[in-house]
PDB file of C-alpha atoms (C1' of nucleotides) in Angstrom:
ATOM      1  CA  UNK A   1      15.313   3.308 -17.652  1.00 53.00           C
ATOM      2  CA  UNK A   2      11.716   4.403 -17.234  1.00 61.00           C
ATOM      3  CA  UNK A   3      11.536   7.835 -15.436  1.00 69.00           C
ATOM      4  CA  UNK A   4      11.560   7.601 -11.638  1.00 72.00           C
ATOM      5  CA  UNK A   5       8.568   9.023  -9.670  1.00 76.00           C
ATOM      6  CA  UNK A   6       7.718  12.556 -10.650  1.00 80.00           C
ATOM      7  CA  UNK A   7       5.153  15.244  -9.919  1.00 83.00           C
ATOM      8  CA  UNK A   8       3.836  14.426 -13.428  1.00 84.00           C
ATOM      9  CA  UNK A   9       3.116  10.857 -12.227  1.00 83.00           C
ATOM     10  CA  UNK A  10       1.007  12.107  -9.290  1.00 84.00           C
ATOM     11  CA  UNK A  11      -0.867  14.364 -11.778  1.00 87.00           C
ATOM     12  CA  UNK A  12      -1.344  11.407 -13.929  1.00 85.00           C
ATOM     13  CA  UNK A  13      -2.760   9.249 -10.943  1.00 86.00           C
ATOM     14  CA  UNK A  14      -5.305  11.901  -9.890  1.00 86.00           C
ATOM     15  CA  UNK A  15      -6.563  12.442 -13.369  1.00 86.00           C
ATOM     16  CA  UNK A  16      -6.865   8.724 -13.968  1.00 81.00           C
ATOM     17  CA  UNK A  17      -8.584   8.058 -10.657  1.00 82.00           C
ATOM     18  CA  UNK A  18     -11.004  11.060 -11.146  1.00 82.00           C
ATOM     19  CA  UNK A  19     -12.457   9.304 -13.984  1.00 79.00           C
ATOM     20  CA  UNK A  20     -13.867   6.693 -11.545  1.00 74.00           C
ATOM     21  CA  UNK A  21     -14.349   8.328  -8.250  1.00 80.00           C
ATOM     22  CA  UNK A  22     -15.562  11.599  -6.829  1.00 81.00           C
ATOM     23  CA  UNK A  23     -13.117  14.326  -5.524  1.00 83.00           C
ATOM     24  CA  UNK A  24     -14.216  13.496  -1.963  1.00 80.00           C
ATOM     25  CA  UNK A  25     -12.815   9.990  -2.413  1.00 82.00           C
ATOM     26  CA  UNK A  26      -9.341  11.239  -3.371  1.00 84.00           C
ATOM     27  CA  UNK A  27      -9.025  14.481  -1.504  1.00 87.00           C
ATOM     28  CA  UNK A  28      -9.585  15.742   2.074  1.00 85.00           C
ATOM     29  CA  UNK A  29     -12.212  18.579   2.121  1.00 83.00           C
ATOM     30  CA  UNK A  30     -11.209  21.037   4.686  1.00 81.00           C
ATOM     31  CA  UNK A  31     -13.194  23.554   6.817  1.00 79.00           C
ATOM     32  CA  UNK A  32     -11.770  26.026   4.492  1.00 81.00           C
ATOM     33  CA  UNK A  33     -13.675  24.374   1.563  1.00 82.00           C
ATOM     34  CA  UNK A  34     -10.318  23.489  -0.124  1.00 85.00           C
ATOM     35  CA  UNK A  35      -9.508  19.945  -1.570  1.00 87.00           C
ATOM     36  CA  UNK A  36      -6.201  18.629  -0.134  1.00 87.00           C
ATOM     37  CA  UNK A  37      -4.262  15.659  -1.086  1.00 86.00           C
ATOM     38  CA  UNK A  38      -2.748  15.629   2.519  1.00 85.00           C
ATOM     39  CA  UNK A  39      -3.452  17.989   5.353  1.00 83.00           C
ATOM     40  CA  UNK A  40      -1.018  20.992   5.233  1.00 83.00           C
ATOM     41  CA  UNK A  41       1.050  21.372   8.328  1.00 77.00           C
ATOM     42  CA  UNK A  42      -0.594  24.754   8.765  1.00 77.00           C
ATOM     43  CA  UNK A  43      -4.017  23.431   8.527  1.00 77.00           C
ATOM     44  CA  UNK A  44      -5.713  23.686  11.940  1.00 73.00           C
ATOM     45  CA  UNK A  45      -9.336  22.898  11.242  1.00 75.00           C
ATOM     46  CA  UNK A  46     -11.292  19.601  11.584  1.00 76.00           C
ATOM     47  CA  UNK A  47      -9.540  16.627  10.073  1.00 78.00           C
ATOM     48  CA  UNK A  48     -10.269  13.010   9.127  1.00 77.00           C
ATOM     49  CA  UNK A  49      -8.148  10.243   7.600  1.00 79.00           C
ATOM     50  CA  UNK A  50      -8.957   9.311   4.065  1.00 79.00           C
ATOM     51  CA  UNK A  51      -9.279   5.593   3.279  1.00 77.00           C
ATOM     52  CA  UNK A  52     -10.931   5.554  -0.191  1.00 78.00           C
ATOM     53  CA  UNK A  53      -7.608   6.510  -1.798  1.00 81.00           C
ATOM     54  CA  UNK A  54      -5.532   3.582  -0.348  1.00 80.00           C
ATOM     55  CA  UNK A  55      -6.506   0.803  -2.848  1.00 79.00           C
ATOM     56  CA  UNK A  56      -6.255   3.238  -5.765  1.00 82.00           C
ATOM     57  CA  UNK A  57      -2.830   4.640  -5.127  1.00 83.00           C
ATOM     58  CA  UNK A  58      -1.628   1.191  -4.040  1.00 81.00           C
ATOM     59  CA  UNK A  59      -2.468  -0.205  -7.519  1.00 82.00           C
ATOM     60  CA  UNK A  60      -1.246   2.620  -9.370  1.00 84.00           C
ATOM     61  CA  UNK A  61       2.250   2.529  -7.691  1.00 83.00           C
ATOM     62  CA  UNK A  62       2.415  -1.280  -8.112  1.00 82.00           C
ATOM     63  CA  UNK A  63       1.740  -1.004 -11.732  1.00 83.00           C
ATOM     64  CA  UNK A  64       4.314   1.856 -11.894  1.00 84.00           C
ATOM     65  CA  UNK A  65       6.828  -0.463 -10.222  1.00 83.00           C
ATOM     66  CA  UNK A  66       6.085  -3.145 -12.922  1.00 85.00           C
ATOM     67  CA  UNK A  67       6.892  -0.613 -15.667  1.00 84.00           C
ATOM     68  CA  UNK A  68       9.939   0.503 -14.011  1.00 81.00           C
ATOM     69  CA  UNK A  69      11.443  -2.847 -13.761  1.00 83.00           C
ATOM     70  CA  UNK A  70      10.239  -4.137 -17.042  1.00 84.00           C
ATOM     71  CA  UNK A  71      13.094  -2.647 -18.914  1.00 80.00           C
ATOM     72  CA  UNK A  72      15.663  -4.513 -16.695  1.00 79.00           C
ATOM     73  CA  UNK A  73      13.519  -7.531 -16.960  1.00 85.00           C
ATOM     74  CA  UNK A  74      13.386  -7.495 -20.706  1.00 87.00           C
ATOM     75  CA  UNK A  75      17.154  -7.301 -21.252  1.00 86.00           C
ATOM     76  CA  UNK A  76      17.730 -10.289 -19.087  1.00 86.00           C
ATOM     77  CA  UNK A  77      14.813 -12.305 -20.735  1.00 88.00           C
ATOM     78  CA  UNK A  78      12.647 -11.986 -17.576  1.00 89.00           C
ATOM     79  CA  UNK A  79       9.343 -10.510 -16.954  1.00 89.00           C
ATOM     80  CA  UNK A  80       8.040  -8.188 -14.042  1.00 88.00           C
ATOM     81  CA  UNK A  81       4.839  -9.718 -12.846  1.00 88.00           C
ATOM     82  CA  UNK A  82       2.294  -8.002 -10.654  1.00 86.00           C
ATOM     83  CA  UNK A  83       0.493  -9.697  -7.834  1.00 84.00           C
ATOM     84  CA  UNK A  84       2.408 -12.927  -8.224  1.00 86.00           C
ATOM     85  CA  UNK A  85       1.306 -16.094  -6.505  1.00 85.00           C
ATOM     86  CA  UNK A  86       3.536 -18.868  -5.316  1.00 85.00           C
ATOM     87  CA  UNK A  87       2.248 -21.315  -2.811  1.00 81.00           C
ATOM     88  CA  UNK A  88       5.646 -23.010  -2.275  1.00 82.00           C
ATOM     89  CA  UNK A  89       7.000 -19.758  -0.615  1.00 84.00           C
ATOM     90  CA  UNK A  90       3.939 -18.438   1.056  1.00 80.00           C
ATOM     91  CA  UNK A  91       2.602 -16.045  -1.689  1.00 83.00           C
ATOM     92  CA  UNK A  92      -1.081 -16.954  -1.546  1.00 80.00           C
ATOM     93  CA  UNK A  93      -3.948 -15.119  -3.334  1.00 79.00           C
ATOM     94  CA  UNK A  94      -4.637 -13.548   0.132  1.00 74.00           C
ATOM     95  CA  UNK A  95      -1.053 -12.242   0.277  1.00 77.00           C
ATOM     96  CA  UNK A  96       0.530 -12.076  -3.176  1.00 84.00           C
ATOM     97  CA  UNK A  97       3.901 -10.594  -3.870  1.00 86.00           C
ATOM     98  CA  UNK A  98       3.536  -6.972  -5.146  1.00 85.00           C
ATOM     99  CA  UNK A  99       5.883  -7.541  -8.121  1.00 88.00           C
ATOM    100  CA  UNK A 100       8.416 -10.372  -8.837  1.00 88.00           C
ATOM    101  CA  UNK A 101      10.956 -10.678 -11.556  1.00 89.00           C
ATOM    102  CA  UNK A 102      10.536 -14.201 -13.040  1.00 89.00           C
ATOM    103  CA  UNK A 103      11.426 -16.250 -16.099  1.00 90.00           C
ATOM    104  CA  UNK A 104       7.599 -16.860 -16.519  1.00 88.00           C
ATOM    105  CA  UNK A 105       5.021 -14.228 -17.326  1.00 87.00           C
ATOM    106  CA  UNK A 106       1.998 -15.544 -15.584  1.00 84.00           C
ATOM    107  CA  UNK A 107       0.491 -14.722 -12.288  1.00 83.00           C
ATOM    108  CA  UNK A 108       0.914 -18.289 -10.736  1.00 84.00           C
ATOM    109  CA  UNK A 109       4.673 -18.867 -10.330  1.00 86.00           C
ATOM    110  CA  UNK A 110       7.040 -21.563  -9.521  1.00 87.00           C
ATOM    111  CA  UNK A 111       9.767 -20.661  -7.032  1.00 86.00           C
ATOM    112  CA  UNK A 112      12.590 -21.809  -9.077  1.00 87.00           C
ATOM    113  CA  UNK A 113      11.681 -19.237 -11.753  1.00 89.00           C
ATOM    114  CA  UNK A 114      11.548 -16.243  -9.283  1.00 89.00           C
ATOM    115  CA  UNK A 115      14.604 -14.026  -9.437  1.00 87.00           C
ATOM    116  CA  UNK A 116      13.640 -11.436  -7.123  1.00 86.00           C
ATOM    117  CA  UNK A 117      10.583 -10.311  -4.956  1.00 86.00           C
ATOM    118  CA  UNK A 118       9.551  -6.695  -4.593  1.00 85.00           C
ATOM    119  CA  UNK A 119       7.401  -5.195  -1.889  1.00 81.00           C
ATOM    120  CA  UNK A 120       6.081  -1.809  -2.945  1.00 81.00           C
ATOM    121  CA  UNK A 121       5.335   0.956  -0.292  1.00 78.00           C
ATOM    122  CA  UNK A 122       4.669   4.104  -2.182  1.00 79.00           C
ATOM    123  CA  UNK A 123       2.138   6.778  -2.078  1.00 80.00           C
ATOM    124  CA  UNK A 124       1.679  10.620  -3.085  1.00 82.00           C
ATOM    125  CA  UNK A 125       4.809  12.464  -2.128  1.00 80.00           C
ATOM    126  CA  UNK A 126       3.910  16.208  -2.874  1.00 81.00           C
ATOM    127  CA  UNK A 127       0.735  17.849  -1.536  1.00 84.00           C
ATOM    128  CA  UNK A 128      -1.803  18.928  -4.027  1.00 86.00           C
ATOM    129  CA  UNK A 129      -4.871  21.072  -3.979  1.00 86.00           C
ATOM    130  CA  UNK A 130      -7.827  20.600  -6.312  1.00 87.00           C
ATOM    131  CA  UNK A 131      -9.069  24.072  -7.475  1.00 87.00           C
ATOM    132  CA  UNK A 132     -11.340  24.803 -10.424  1.00 85.00           C
ATOM    133  CA  UNK A 133     -10.648  21.083 -11.573  1.00 85.00           C
ATOM    134  CA  UNK A 134      -6.972  21.742 -11.738  1.00 86.00           C
ATOM    135  CA  UNK A 135      -4.167  20.344  -9.639  1.00 87.00           C
ATOM    136  CA  UNK A 136      -2.183  22.925  -7.836  1.00 86.00           C
ATOM    137  CA  UNK A 137       1.062  21.676  -6.104  1.00 86.00           C
ATOM    138  CA  UNK A 138       1.182  23.070  -2.568  1.00 83.00           C
ATOM    139  CA  UNK A 139       4.742  21.763  -1.731  1.00 78.00           C
ATOM    140  CA  UNK A 140       6.659  18.643  -1.017  1.00 75.00           C
ATOM    141  CA  UNK A 141       6.325  16.041   1.815  1.00 73.00           C
ATOM    142  CA  UNK A 142       7.918  18.499   4.376  1.00 73.00           C
ATOM    143  CA  UNK A 143       4.824  20.747   3.922  1.00 77.00           C
ATOM    144  CA  UNK A 144       2.043  18.270   4.796  1.00 78.00           C
ATOM    145  CA  UNK A 145       1.284  16.029   7.821  1.00 79.00           C
ATOM    146  CA  UNK A 146       1.699  12.809   5.889  1.00 75.00           C
ATOM    147  CA  UNK A 147       4.702  10.508   6.943  1.00 71.00           C
ATOM    148  CA  UNK A 148       6.248   8.651   3.954  1.00 69.00           C
ATOM    149  CA  UNK A 149       5.820   4.987   4.265  1.00 68.00           C
ATOM    150  CA  UNK A 150       9.514   4.261   4.418  1.00 65.00           C
ATOM    151  CA  UNK A 151       9.723   6.402   7.678  1.00 66.00           C
ATOM    152  CA  UNK A 152       6.909   4.582   9.324  1.00 68.00           C
ATOM    153  CA  UNK A 153       7.826   1.744  11.638  1.00 67.00           C
ATOM    154  CA  UNK A 154       4.623  -0.081  11.257  1.00 73.00           C
ATOM    155  CA  UNK A 155       4.906  -0.092   7.427  1.00 75.00           C
ATOM    156  CA  UNK A 156       8.413  -1.401   7.562  1.00 73.00           C
ATOM    157  CA  UNK A 157       7.642  -3.976  10.158  1.00 74.00           C
ATOM    158  CA  UNK A 158       4.709  -5.217   7.996  1.00 76.00           C
ATOM    159  CA  UNK A 159       7.088  -5.396   5.011  1.00 78.00           C
ATOM    160  CA  UNK A 160       9.814  -7.164   6.869  1.00 76.00           C
ATOM    161  CA  UNK A 161       7.184  -9.587   8.460  1.00 76.00           C
ATOM    162  CA  UNK A 162       6.136 -10.647   5.048  1.00 78.00           C
ATOM    163  CA  UNK A 163       9.678 -11.117   4.001  1.00 80.00           C
ATOM    164  CA  UNK A 164      10.279 -13.427   7.030  1.00 78.00           C
ATOM    165  CA  UNK A 165       7.103 -15.270   6.228  1.00 76.00           C
ATOM    166  CA  UNK A 166       8.584 -16.037   2.736  1.00 80.00           C
ATOM    167  CA  UNK A 167      12.005 -16.912   4.170  1.00 79.00           C
ATOM    168  CA  UNK A 168      10.723 -19.412   6.587  1.00 77.00           C
ATOM    169  CA  UNK A 169       8.206 -21.109   4.058  1.00 77.00           C
ATOM    170  CA  UNK A 170      10.619 -23.457   2.743  1.00 75.00           C
ATOM    171  CA  UNK A 171      14.208 -24.014   1.606  1.00 80.00           C
ATOM    172  CA  UNK A 172      13.581 -22.834  -2.001  1.00 81.00           C
ATOM    173  CA  UNK A 173      12.844 -19.430  -0.662  1.00 80.00           C
ATOM    174  CA  UNK A 174      16.072 -18.929   1.149  1.00 81.00           C
ATOM    175  CA  UNK A 175      17.955 -17.567  -1.802  1.00 82.00           C
ATOM    176  CA  UNK A 176      15.477 -15.275  -3.377  1.00 85.00           C
ATOM    177  CA  UNK A 177      16.402 -11.536  -2.856  1.00 83.00           C
ATOM    178  CA  UNK A 178      13.488  -9.463  -1.246  1.00 83.00           C
ATOM    179  CA  UNK A 179      13.496  -5.884  -1.916  1.00 81.00           C
ATOM    180  CA  UNK A 180      11.342  -3.163  -0.232  1.00 78.00           C
ATOM    181  CA  UNK A 181      10.652  -0.347  -2.968  1.00 76.00           C
ATOM    182  CA  UNK A 182       9.686   2.908  -1.665  1.00 71.00           C
ATOM    183  CA  UNK A 183       9.723   6.450  -3.284  1.00 63.00           C
ATOM    184  CA  UNK A 184      12.702   7.415  -1.429  1.00 53.00           C
ATOM    185  CA  UNK A 185      14.922   4.682  -3.134  1.00 47.00           C
ATOM    186  CA  UNK A 186      17.519   6.776  -5.134  1.00 49.00           C
ATOM    187  CA  UNK A 187      17.900   5.721  -8.704  1.00 50.00           C
ATOM    188  CA  UNK A 188      21.482   4.814  -8.373  1.00 49.00           C
ATOM    189  CA  UNK A 189      20.826   2.293  -5.456  1.00 52.00           C
ATOM    190  CA  UNK A 190      17.985   0.880  -7.526  1.00 53.00           C
ATOM    191  CA  UNK A 191      20.268   0.289 -10.603  1.00 57.00           C
ATOM    192  CA  UNK A 192      23.081  -1.206  -8.548  1.00 56.00           C
ATOM    193  CA  UNK A 193      20.844  -3.380  -6.623  1.00 55.00           C
ATOM    194  CA  UNK A 194      19.116  -5.010  -9.737  1.00 56.00           C
ATOM    195  CA  UNK A 195      22.437  -5.407 -11.553  1.00 59.00           C
ATOM    196  CA  UNK A 196      23.730  -7.162  -8.451  1.00 57.00           C
ATOM    197  CA  UNK A 197      20.700  -9.436  -8.211  1.00 54.00           C
ATOM    198  CA  UNK A 198      20.851 -10.388 -11.891  1.00 55.00           C
ATOM    199  CA  UNK A 199      24.466 -11.359 -11.635  1.00 55.00           C
ATOM    200  CA  UNK A 200      23.729 -14.066  -9.169  1.00 50.00           C
TER     201      UNK A 200
ATOM    202  C1'  DG B   1      10.436  19.740  21.131  1.00 86.19           C
ATOM    203  C1'  DA B   2      11.742  15.930  18.234  1.00 86.19           C
ATOM    204  C1'  DA B   3      11.641  10.979  17.458  1.00 86.19           C
ATOM    205  C1'  DC B   4       9.512   6.736  17.985  1.00 86.19           C
ATOM    206  C1'  DG B   5       6.298   2.865  18.711  1.00 86.19           C
ATOM    207  C1'  DA B   6       1.620   1.767  18.806  1.00 86.19           C
ATOM    208  C1'  DC B   7      -3.170   2.068  17.667  1.00 86.19           C
ATOM    209  C1'  DG B   8      -7.400   2.817  15.078  1.00 86.19           C
ATOM    210  C1'  DG B   9      -9.946   3.792  11.246  1.00 86.19           C
ATOM    211  C1'  DT B  10     -12.341   2.911   6.069  1.00 86.19           C
ATOM    212  C1'  DT B  11     -12.598   0.295   2.011  1.00 86.19           C
ATOM    213  C1'  DA B  12     -12.021  -3.758  -1.194  1.00 86.19           C
ATOM    214  C1'  DT B  13     -11.634  -8.394  -2.012  1.00 86.19           C
ATOM    215  C1'  DA B  14     -11.010 -13.529  -1.538  1.00 86.19           C
ATOM    216  C1'  DG B  15     -12.403 -17.751   0.402  1.00 86.19           C
ATOM    217  C1'  DG B  16     -14.778 -20.633   3.810  1.00 86.19           C
ATOM    218  C1'  DA B  17     -19.026 -22.084   6.321  1.00 86.19           C
ATOM    219  C1'  DG B  18     -23.597 -22.674   6.354  1.00 86.19           C
ATOM    220  C1'  DA B  19     -28.461 -22.203   4.745  1.00 86.19           C
ATOM    221  C1'  DG B  20     -31.795 -22.992   1.113  1.00 86.19           C
TER     222       DG B  20
ATOM    223  C1'  DC C   1     -25.206 -25.270  -6.947  1.00 86.19           C
ATOM    224  C1'  DT C   2     -25.847 -20.576  -5.321  1.00 86.19           C
ATOM    225  C1'  DC C   3     -26.562 -17.040  -2.011  1.00 86.19           C
ATOM    226  C1'  DT C   4     -25.201 -14.754   2.167  1.00 86.19           C
ATOM    227  C1'  DC C   5     -22.521 -14.027   6.192  1.00 86.19           C
ATOM    228  C1'  DC C   6     -18.223 -13.816   8.326  1.00 86.19           C
ATOM    229  C1'  DT C   7     -13.230 -13.694   8.687  1.00 86.19           C
ATOM    230  C1'  DA C   8      -8.744 -12.530   7.192  1.00 86.19           C
ATOM    231  C1'  DT C   9      -5.837  -9.744   4.646  1.00 86.19           C
ATOM    232  C1'  DA C  10      -4.289  -5.707   2.272  1.00 86.19           C
ATOM    233  C1'  DA C  11      -4.002  -0.835   1.140  1.00 86.19           C
ATOM    234  C1'  DC C  12      -2.470   4.194   3.603  1.00 86.19           C
ATOM    235  C1'  DC C  13      -2.579   8.116   7.096  1.00 86.19           C
ATOM    236  C1'  DG C  14      -3.281  10.768  11.520  1.00 86.19           C
ATOM    237  C1'  DT C  15      -2.808  11.216  16.376  1.00 86.19           C
ATOM    238  C1'  DC C  16      -1.409   9.996  20.818  1.00 86.19           C
ATOM    239  C1'  DG C  17       1.546   8.780  24.634  1.00 86.19           C
ATOM    240  C1'  DT C  18       6.144   7.717  25.954  1.00 86.19           C
ATOM    241  C1'  DT C  19      11.011   8.658  25.805  1.00 86.19           C
ATOM    242  C1'  DC C  20      15.188  11.087  25.047  1.00 86.19           C
TER     243       DC C  20
END
DNA sequence: GAACGACGGTTATAGGAGAG
DNA sequence: CTCTCCTATAACCGTCGTTC
């Protein structure tokens, strides 16, 4: 199995993203002239909420999820497909599935080929500071003000709402497992879950 | 004082409506 | 047909008010 989410992955994300955007689009710039990934719990200065990072980290984590699932998929002669569209079950181009496991590789999917639907809710876990063009880890999620998506009721409601939308879109959608993938999903649960789905 | 629900904010993109 | 404008949706994070 591909490695689960690590600090190295986050470093990779920032380094990749910095090729395209400025530090100000990836980090908060504090009153203290430090670049922060999240506001440290101890930070008391003026704050704002960063938006420009959202799409970048969203895309990165979805790609990561595809890679993570690809090994499982391959063994079972399936594909992990990012941004899947299937109008039969309410996955439109406006609201595609983050990742699906399917018998077919293309983005446009037919419901009968879809084995599982994944909704990815991931972001940066640790806090980082950009200093002299280098990333310094400031601590884990307990040390910054950011709340992991899995613990946010609005994030979960959104994911559940999307799942319901798929469920009620038609009979053919009623049997497809829908999994919400978050960084807090322990490896063992993920493995058991996927094994279980594949036995069906 | 912790936990929770709710709200608002910025940015990107897709698709429809209407103008030319 | 193409361009512009508008709406809908998605991405994630910080704060505030209420409740326990």
